[in-house]
Short mmCIF file of C-alpha atoms in Angstrom, two decimals:
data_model
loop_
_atom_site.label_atom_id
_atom_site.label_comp_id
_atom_site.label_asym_id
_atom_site.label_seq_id
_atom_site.Cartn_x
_atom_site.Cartn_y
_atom_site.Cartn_z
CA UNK A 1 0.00 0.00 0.00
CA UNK A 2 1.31 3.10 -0.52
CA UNK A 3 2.38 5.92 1.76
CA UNK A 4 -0.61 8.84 2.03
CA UNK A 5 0.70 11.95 3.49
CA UNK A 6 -2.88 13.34 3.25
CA UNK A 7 -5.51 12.10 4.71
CA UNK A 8 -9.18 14.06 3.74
CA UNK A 9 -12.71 13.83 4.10
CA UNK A 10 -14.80 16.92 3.86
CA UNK A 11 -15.00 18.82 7.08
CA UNK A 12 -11.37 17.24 7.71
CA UNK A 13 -7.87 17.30 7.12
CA UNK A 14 -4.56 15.69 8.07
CA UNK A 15 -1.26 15.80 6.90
CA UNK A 16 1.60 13.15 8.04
CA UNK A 17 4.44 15.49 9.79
CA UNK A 18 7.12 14.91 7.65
CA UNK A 19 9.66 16.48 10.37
CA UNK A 20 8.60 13.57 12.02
CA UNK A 21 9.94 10.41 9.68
CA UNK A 22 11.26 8.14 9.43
CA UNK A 23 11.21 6.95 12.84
CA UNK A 24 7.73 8.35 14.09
CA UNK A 25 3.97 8.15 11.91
CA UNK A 26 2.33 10.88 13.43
CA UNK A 27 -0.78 12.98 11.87
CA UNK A 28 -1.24 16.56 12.49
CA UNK A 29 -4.99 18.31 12.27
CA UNK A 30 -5.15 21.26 9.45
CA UNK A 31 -8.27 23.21 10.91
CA UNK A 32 -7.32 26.36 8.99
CA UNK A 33 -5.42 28.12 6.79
CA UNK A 34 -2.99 29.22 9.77
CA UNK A 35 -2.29 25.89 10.26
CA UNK A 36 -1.29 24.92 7.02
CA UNK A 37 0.77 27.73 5.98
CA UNK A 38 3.04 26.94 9.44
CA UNK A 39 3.11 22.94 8.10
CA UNK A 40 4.37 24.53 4.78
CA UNK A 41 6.88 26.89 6.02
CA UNK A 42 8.23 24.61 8.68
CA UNK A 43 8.59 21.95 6.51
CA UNK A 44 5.93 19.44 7.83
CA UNK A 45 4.21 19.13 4.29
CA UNK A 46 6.61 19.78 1.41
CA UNK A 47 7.12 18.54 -2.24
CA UNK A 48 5.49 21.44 -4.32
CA UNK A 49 2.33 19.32 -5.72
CA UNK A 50 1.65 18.35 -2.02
CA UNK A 51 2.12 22.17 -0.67
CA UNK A 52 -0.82 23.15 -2.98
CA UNK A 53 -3.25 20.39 -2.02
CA UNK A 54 -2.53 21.05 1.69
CA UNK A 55 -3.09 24.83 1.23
CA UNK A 56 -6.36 23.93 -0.97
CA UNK A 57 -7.75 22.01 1.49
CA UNK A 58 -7.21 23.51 4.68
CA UNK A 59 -8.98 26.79 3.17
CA UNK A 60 -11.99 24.00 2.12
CA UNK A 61 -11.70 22.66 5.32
CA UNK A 62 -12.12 25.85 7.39
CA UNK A 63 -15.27 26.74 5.02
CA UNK A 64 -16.88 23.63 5.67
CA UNK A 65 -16.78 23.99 9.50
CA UNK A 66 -17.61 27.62 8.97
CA UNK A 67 -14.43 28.45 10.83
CA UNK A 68 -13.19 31.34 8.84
CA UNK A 69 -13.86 33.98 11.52
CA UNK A 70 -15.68 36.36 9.14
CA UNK A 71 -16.56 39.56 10.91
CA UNK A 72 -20.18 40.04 11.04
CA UNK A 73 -20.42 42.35 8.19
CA UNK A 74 -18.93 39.68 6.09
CA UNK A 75 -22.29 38.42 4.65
CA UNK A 76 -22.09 39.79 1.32
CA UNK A 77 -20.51 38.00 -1.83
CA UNK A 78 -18.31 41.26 -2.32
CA UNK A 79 -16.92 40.56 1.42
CA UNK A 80 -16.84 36.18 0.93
CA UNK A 81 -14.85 36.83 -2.26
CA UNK A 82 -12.38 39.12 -0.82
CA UNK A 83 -12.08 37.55 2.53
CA UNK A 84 -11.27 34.05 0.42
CA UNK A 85 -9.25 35.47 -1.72
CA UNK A 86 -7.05 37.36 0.75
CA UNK A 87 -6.42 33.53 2.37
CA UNK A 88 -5.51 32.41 -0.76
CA UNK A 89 -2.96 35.48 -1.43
CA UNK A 90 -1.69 34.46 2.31
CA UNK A 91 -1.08 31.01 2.01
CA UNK A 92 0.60 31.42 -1.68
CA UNK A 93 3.63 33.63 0.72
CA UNK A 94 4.11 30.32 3.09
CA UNK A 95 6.43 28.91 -0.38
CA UNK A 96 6.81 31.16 -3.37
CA UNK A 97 9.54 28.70 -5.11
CA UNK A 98 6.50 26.33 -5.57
CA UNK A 99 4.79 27.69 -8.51
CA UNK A 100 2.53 24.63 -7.82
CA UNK A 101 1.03 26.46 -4.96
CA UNK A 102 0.65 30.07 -6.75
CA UNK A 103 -1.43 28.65 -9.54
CA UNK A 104 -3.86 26.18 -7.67
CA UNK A 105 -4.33 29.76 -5.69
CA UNK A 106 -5.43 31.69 -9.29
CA UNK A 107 -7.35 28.81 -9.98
CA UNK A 108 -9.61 28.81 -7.27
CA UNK A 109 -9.81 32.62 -7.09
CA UNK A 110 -11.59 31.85 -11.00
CA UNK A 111 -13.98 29.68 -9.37
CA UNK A 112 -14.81 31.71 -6.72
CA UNK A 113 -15.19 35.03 -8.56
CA UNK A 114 -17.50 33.11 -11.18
CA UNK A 115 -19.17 31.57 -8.54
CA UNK A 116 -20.11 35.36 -6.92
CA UNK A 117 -20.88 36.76 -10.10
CA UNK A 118 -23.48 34.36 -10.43
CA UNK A 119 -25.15 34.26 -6.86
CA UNK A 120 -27.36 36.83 -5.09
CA UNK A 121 -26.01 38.15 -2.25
CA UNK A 122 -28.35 35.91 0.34
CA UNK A 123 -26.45 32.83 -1.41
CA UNK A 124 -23.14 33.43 0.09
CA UNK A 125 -22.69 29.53 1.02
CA UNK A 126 -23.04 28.55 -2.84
CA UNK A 127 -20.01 30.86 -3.24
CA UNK A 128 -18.01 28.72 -0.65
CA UNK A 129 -19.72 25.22 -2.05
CA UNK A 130 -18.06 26.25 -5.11
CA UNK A 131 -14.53 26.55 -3.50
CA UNK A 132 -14.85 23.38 -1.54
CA UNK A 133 -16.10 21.53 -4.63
CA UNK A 134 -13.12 22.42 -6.91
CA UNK A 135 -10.50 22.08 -3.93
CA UNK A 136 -11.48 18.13 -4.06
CA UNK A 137 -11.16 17.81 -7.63
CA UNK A 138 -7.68 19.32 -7.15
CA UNK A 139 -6.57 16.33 -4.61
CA UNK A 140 -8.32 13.75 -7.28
CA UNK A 141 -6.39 14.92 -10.21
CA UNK A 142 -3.15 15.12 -8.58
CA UNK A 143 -2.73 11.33 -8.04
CA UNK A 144 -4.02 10.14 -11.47
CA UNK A 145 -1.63 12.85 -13.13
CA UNK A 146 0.79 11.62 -10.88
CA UNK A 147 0.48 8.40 -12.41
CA UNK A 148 0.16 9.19 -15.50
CA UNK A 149 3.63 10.82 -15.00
CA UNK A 150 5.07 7.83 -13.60
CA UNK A 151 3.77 5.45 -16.54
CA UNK A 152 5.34 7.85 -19.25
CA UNK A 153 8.14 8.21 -17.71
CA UNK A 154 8.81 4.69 -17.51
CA UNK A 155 8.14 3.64 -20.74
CA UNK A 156 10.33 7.13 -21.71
CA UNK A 157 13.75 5.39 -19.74
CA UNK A 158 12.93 1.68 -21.15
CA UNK A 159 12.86 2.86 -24.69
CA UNK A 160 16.62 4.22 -24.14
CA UNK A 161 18.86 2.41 -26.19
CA UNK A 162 20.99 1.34 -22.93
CA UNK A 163 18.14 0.16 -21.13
CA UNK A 164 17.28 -1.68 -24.09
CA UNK A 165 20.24 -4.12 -23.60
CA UNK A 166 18.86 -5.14 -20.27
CA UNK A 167 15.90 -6.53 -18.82
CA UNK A 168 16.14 -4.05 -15.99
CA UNK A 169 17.81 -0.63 -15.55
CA UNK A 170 18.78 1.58 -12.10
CA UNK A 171 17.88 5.35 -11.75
CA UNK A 172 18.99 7.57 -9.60
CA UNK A 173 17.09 10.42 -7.60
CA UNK A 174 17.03 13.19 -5.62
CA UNK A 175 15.06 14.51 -1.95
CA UNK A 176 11.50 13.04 -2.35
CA UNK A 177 9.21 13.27 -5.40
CA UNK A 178 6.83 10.25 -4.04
CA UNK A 179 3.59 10.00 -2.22
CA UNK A 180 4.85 12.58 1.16
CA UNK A 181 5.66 15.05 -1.69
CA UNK A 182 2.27 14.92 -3.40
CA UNK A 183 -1.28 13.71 -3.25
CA UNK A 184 -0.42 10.14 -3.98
CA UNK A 185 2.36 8.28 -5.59
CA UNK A 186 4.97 10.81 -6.83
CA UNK A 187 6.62 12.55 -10.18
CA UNK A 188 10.16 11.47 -10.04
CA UNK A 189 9.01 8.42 -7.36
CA UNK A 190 6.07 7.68 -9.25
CA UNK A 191 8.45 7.02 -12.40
CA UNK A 192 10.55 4.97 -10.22
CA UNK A 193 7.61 3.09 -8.67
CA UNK A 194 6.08 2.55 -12.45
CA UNK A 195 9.54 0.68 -13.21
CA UNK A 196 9.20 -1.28 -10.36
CA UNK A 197 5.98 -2.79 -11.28
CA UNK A 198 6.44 -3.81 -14.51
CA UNK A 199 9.25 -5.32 -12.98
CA UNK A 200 12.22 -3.32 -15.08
CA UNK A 201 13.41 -1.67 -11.73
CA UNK A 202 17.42 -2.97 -10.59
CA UNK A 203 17.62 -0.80 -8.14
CA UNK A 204 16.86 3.22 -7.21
CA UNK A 205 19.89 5.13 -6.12
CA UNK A 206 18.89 8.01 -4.10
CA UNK A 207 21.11 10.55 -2.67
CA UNK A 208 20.86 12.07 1.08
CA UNK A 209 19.47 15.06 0.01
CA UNK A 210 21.29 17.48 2.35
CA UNK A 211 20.60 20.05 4.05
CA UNK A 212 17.67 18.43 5.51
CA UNK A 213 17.93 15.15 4.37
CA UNK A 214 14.65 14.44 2.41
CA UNK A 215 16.18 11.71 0.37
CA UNK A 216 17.45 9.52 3.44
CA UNK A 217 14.73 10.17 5.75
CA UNK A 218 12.01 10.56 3.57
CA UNK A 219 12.57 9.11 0.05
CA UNK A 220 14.05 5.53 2.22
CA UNK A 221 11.47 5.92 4.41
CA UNK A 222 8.88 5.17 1.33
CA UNK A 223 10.97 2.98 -0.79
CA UNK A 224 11.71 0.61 2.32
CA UNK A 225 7.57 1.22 2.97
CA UNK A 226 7.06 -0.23 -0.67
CA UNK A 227 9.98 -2.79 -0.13
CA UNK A 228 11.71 -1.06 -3.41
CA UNK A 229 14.63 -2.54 -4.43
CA UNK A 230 16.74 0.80 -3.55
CA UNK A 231 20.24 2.32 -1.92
CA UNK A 232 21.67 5.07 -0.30
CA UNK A 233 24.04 7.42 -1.31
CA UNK A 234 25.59 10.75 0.01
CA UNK A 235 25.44 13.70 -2.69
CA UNK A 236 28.95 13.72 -2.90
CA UNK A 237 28.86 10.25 -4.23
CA UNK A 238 26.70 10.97 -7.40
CA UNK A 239 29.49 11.15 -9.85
CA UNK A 240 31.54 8.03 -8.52
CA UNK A 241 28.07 6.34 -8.62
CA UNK A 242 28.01 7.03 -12.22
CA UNK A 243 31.41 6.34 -13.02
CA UNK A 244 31.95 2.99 -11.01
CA UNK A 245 28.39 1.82 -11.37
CA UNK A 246 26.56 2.97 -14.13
CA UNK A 247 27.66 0.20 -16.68
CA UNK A 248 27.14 -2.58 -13.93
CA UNK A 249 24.04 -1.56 -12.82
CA UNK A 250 22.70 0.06 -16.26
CA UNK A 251 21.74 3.33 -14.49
CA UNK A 252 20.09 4.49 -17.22
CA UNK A 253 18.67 7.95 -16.47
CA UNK A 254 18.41 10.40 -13.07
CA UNK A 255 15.28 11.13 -12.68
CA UNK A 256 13.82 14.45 -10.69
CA UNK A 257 11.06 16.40 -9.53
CA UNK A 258 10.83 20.25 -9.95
CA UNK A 259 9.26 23.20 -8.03
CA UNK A 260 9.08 25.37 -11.14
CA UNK A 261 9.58 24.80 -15.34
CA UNK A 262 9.84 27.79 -16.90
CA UNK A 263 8.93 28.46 -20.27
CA UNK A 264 12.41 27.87 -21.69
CA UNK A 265 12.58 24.27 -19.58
CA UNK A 266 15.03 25.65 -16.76
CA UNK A 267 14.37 23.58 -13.94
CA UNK A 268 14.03 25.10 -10.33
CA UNK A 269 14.69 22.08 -7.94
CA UNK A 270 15.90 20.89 -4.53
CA UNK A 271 19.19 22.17 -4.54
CA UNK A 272 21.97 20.24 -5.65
CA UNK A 273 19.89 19.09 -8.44
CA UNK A 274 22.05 21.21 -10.84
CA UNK A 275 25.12 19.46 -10.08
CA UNK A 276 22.98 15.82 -11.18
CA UNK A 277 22.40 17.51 -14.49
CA UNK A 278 26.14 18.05 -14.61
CA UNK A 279 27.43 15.08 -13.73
CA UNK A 280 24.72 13.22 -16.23
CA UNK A 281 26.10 15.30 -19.30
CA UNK A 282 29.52 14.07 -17.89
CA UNK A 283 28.62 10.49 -17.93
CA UNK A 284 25.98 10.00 -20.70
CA UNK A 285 23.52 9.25 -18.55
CA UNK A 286 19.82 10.67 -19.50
CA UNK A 287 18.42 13.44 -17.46
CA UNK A 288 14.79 13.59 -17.12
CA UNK A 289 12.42 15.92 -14.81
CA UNK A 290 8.96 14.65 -13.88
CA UNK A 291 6.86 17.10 -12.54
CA UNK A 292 2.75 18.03 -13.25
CA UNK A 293 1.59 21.18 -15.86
CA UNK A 294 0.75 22.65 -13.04
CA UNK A 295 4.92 23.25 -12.55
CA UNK A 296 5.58 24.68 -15.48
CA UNK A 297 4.95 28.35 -15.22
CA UNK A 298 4.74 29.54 -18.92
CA UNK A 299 5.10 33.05 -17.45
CA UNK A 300 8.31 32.98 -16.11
CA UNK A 301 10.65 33.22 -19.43
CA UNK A 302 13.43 31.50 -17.79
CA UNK A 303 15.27 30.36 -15.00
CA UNK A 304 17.16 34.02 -14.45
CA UNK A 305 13.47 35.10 -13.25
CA UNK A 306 13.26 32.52 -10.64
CA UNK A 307 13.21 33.59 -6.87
CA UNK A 308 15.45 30.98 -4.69
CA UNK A 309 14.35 30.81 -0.77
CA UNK A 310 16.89 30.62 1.11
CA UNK A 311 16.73 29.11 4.74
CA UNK A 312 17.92 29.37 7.98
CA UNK A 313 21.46 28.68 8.33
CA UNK A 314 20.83 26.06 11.97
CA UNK A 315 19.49 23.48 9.13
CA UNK A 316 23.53 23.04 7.97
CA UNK A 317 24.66 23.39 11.37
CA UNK A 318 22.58 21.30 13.70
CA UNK A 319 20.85 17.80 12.93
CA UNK A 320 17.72 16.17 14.69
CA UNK A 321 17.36 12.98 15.58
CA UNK A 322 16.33 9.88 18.02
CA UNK A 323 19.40 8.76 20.58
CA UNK A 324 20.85 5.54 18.72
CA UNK A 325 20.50 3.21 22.15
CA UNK A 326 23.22 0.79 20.78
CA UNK A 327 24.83 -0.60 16.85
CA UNK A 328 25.14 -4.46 16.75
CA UNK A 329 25.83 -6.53 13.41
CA UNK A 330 25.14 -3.76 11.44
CA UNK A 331 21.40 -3.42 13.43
CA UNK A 332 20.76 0.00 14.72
CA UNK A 333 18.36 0.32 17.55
CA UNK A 334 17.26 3.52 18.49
CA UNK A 335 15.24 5.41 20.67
CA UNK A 336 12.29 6.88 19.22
CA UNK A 337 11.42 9.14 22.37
CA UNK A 338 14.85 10.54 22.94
CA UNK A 339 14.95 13.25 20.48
CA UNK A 340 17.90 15.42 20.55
CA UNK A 341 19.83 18.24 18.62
CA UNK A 342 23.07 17.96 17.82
CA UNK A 343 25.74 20.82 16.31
CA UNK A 344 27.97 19.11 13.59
CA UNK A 345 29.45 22.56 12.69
CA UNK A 346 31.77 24.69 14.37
CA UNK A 347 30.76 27.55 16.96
CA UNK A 348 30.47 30.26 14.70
CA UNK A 349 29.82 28.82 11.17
CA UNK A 350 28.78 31.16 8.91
CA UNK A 351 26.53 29.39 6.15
CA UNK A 352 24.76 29.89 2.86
CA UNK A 353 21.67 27.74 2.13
CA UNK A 354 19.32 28.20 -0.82
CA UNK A 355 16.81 25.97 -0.76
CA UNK A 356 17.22 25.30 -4.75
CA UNK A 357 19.45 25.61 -7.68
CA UNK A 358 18.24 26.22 -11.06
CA UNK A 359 19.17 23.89 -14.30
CA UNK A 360 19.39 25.04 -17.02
CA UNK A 361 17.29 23.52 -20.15
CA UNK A 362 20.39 22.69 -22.26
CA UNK A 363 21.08 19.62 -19.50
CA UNK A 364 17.74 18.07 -19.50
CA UNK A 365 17.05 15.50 -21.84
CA UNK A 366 13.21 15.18 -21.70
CA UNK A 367 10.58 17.09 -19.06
CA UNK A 368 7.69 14.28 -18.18
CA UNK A 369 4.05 15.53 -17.44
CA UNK A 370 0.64 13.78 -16.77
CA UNK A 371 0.17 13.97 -21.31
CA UNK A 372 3.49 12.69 -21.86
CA UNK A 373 7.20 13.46 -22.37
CA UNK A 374 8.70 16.57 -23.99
CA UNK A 375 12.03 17.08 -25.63
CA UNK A 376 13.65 19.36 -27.39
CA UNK A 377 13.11 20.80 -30.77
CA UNK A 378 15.99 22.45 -32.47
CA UNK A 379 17.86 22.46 -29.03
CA UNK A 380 14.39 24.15 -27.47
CA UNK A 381 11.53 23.03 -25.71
CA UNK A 382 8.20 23.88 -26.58
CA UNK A 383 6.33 23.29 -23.41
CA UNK A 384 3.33 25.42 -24.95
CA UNK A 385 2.16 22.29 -26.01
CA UNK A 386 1.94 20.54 -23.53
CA UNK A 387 -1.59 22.37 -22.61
CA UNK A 388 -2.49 21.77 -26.44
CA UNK A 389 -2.93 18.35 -25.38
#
C-alpha cells in the first residue's frame, strides 16, 4: 500500500508530519489556513504538488466547518470573495519557489469570482460550495496525473537504447518526489515506482538530500515502505556512482522532480539538483524531470526570473534525531522518544543555504508531465504544447 501523506474527508484534514519520519507516523490536524501555511513553512508538508493540495484544502476545510472567523459584516458576496481570496494570497507567501502552490491559488480565485458573479447576495454559502467543490477535484487529479507521469516516464527510460540491452535498468534520484511530496504516488518516485511494477526496476539510487535530508529520511522511508529494491548514497557520491556503477548496474537515467519549469525548460529544484544535471552530461547518462503542468509556469521566461528561498542557516549546522541506544551486526536500535539536537558545525559557522538551484534547459534530456514526455526541438523546448494536449 502506498504511503498517504494526506488524509481528507470533507469537514477534515490531516497531513503526516514529515519532520517527524522516518522513525515516528504521526498525523497533524489542518483546521485552517494558519495551520497549514506553518506545516508549509516549517517543513511538515513539502514537495510542491503536495504544498498546494494542503493549502487547498485547509482553506476548504475551514469553510466547511464555517471556521473562517468572518466579521459580522462579512455576509455579502463582495466581502466572501475578498475575505477568500485574501487567504488564498496568504497562504501562496508560506512557499513562493512552488509555482505549484501560486497557480492552484489563481485557480480557485476563478472559481470563486464566477461563482459570486453568479449568486445573489443571500447565497453566500453557494459561493463557498463552489470553492470546496473544486478544492477536491484538485486532490483527485493530482494522483491520477501523478500516475500518469510515472507510466510515461517509464516507458520514456525503457525505450533508451541502454536500457534496451537489459531486462532491468537503475535510476537515480534526488530529496522526495513520491507519495509525502504529493497527493499520492509521486513525479520522479512515481516514475521509479512505475519501473518497479512492470518489474524493469534494478535498483533506485537516491542521494541524502542534504541540508535536511529528504532523500534519506524521507525518500528511504517510502521505498523501504514499498519494499523497493533501492540504496543510499551521500550527494557527494553521485558522480563516482556514475562512473563505477553505471555500466554494472545500467543506471540508465536520473530522474527528478521540480518546483518550477519555466517556459524555456530551466528547472528550479531541490538544490543540488544542478550538479545531477552536470554530472549526467559528464557520464551519458539521460536526465529527465517529472513534474505536473501545473509546474511549469509559462510566465516565467526562464530560469534568471526565478526567486530561490533561502533558509535558515541552523538546518547546515545542527541535525535532529532519536538517541541511537546501541549498533550491533550492522542493526541500529534507536530510541524513538529521545529526540535530541546535535551541532555538527563549528561555533560560529557562517553558512549559505538556498533551498534550490536552477538547471538550465540545455542539460535536460526530456521534461515528463501527466500527457506525456517533452524534448527538445531544435535544441528548445516547446512546453506550450503541452496544454495543447
Amino acid at each position: 500500500m502506498v504511503l498517504q501523506a494526506v488524509r481528507y474527508t470533507r469537514g477534515s484534514l490531516q497531513i503526516l508530519d514529515q519532520l517527524q519520519l522516518p522513525h515516528n507516523e504521526i498525523y497533524r490536524d489542518i483546521q485552517h489556513v494558519e495551520d497549514a501555511w506553518y506545516a508549509i513553512k516549517e517543513m511538515r508538508v513539502r514537495g510542491a504538488p503536495a504544498i498546494a493540495i494542503v493549502a487547498a484544502l485547509s482553506l476548504a476545510v475551514e469553510l466547511s466547518n464555517n471556521r473562517n472567523r468572518l466579521s459580522s459584516d462579512a455576509q455579502t458576496n463582495e466581502a466572501k470573495l475578498k475575505t477568500i481570496v485574501q487567504k488564498l494570497r496568504y497562504l501562496v507567501t508560506s512557499r513562493p519557489t512552488a509555482v505549484n502552490l501560486a497557480d492552484a491559488a489563481r485557480k480557485l480565485e476563478k472559481v470563486v469570482q464566477d461563482a459570486a458573479a453568479t449568486s445573489r447576495d443571500s447565497e453566500t454559502r453557494s459561493i463557498e460550495e463552489s470553492y470546496i467543490a473544486a478544492a477536491e477535484v484538485m486532490l483527485i487529479d493530482d494522483v491520477h496525473d501523478n500516475e500518469m507521469i510515472g507510466s510515461h516516464g517509464s516507458k520514456w527510460i525503457l525505450s533508451l537504447p541502454q536500457a534496451a540491452k537489459h531486462k532491468k535498468v537503475s535510476v537515480l534520484t534526488h530529496c522526495n518526489t513520491g507519495s509525502l511530496a504529493t497527493a499520492g504516488y509521486g513525479t520522479a518516485l512515481g516514475v521509479v515506482r512505475s519501473l518497479n511494477q512492470s518489474s524493469s526496476l534494478k535498483c533506485a539510487y537516491y542521494t541524502e538530500t542534504r541540508p535536511y535530508n529528504q532523500g534519506s529520511r524521507l525518500t528511504g522511508y517510502e521505498l523501504i515502505h514499498d519494499q523497493i529494491p533501492a540504496t543510499l548514497i551521500t550527494d557527494s557520491m553521485a558522480g563516482a556512482l556514475l562512473r563505477l556503477k553505471g555500466e554494472a548496474d545500467n543506471i540508465a537515467a536520473i530522474v527528478v522532480g521540480a518546483d518550477r519549469v519555466a517556459a524555456n525548460g530551466d528547472t528550479a529544484n531541490k538544490i543540488g539538483t544542478y550538479t545531477l544535471a552536470v554530472l549526467a552530461r559528464q557520464h551519458g547518462v539521460k536526465f529527465l524531470v517529472a513534474a505536473p503542468r501545473t509546474t511549469i509556469d509559462l510566465d516565467t521566461i526562464s530560469g534568471d526570473d526565478i526567486v530561490i528561498e533561502e533558509r535558515p542557516a541552523k538546518e547546515m549546522t545542527v541535525i535532529r534525531g532519536p538517541k541511537v541506544k546501541d549498533i550491533y551486526g550492522g542493526k541500529v536500535e534507536i530510541d524513538v522518544n529521545n529526540v535530541e539536537t546535535v551541532s555538527i558545525a563549528a561555533i560560529g559557522t557562517q553558512a549559505w543555504n538556498p533551498a534550490f538551484d536552477v538547471t538550465p534547459a540545455e542539460l535536460i534530456d526530456g521534461i515528463v508531465t501527466e500527457v506525456g514526455v517533452f524534448e527538445k526541438e531544435d535544441g528548445r523546448f516547446s512546453l506550450r504544447k503541452a496544454f495543447c494536449v
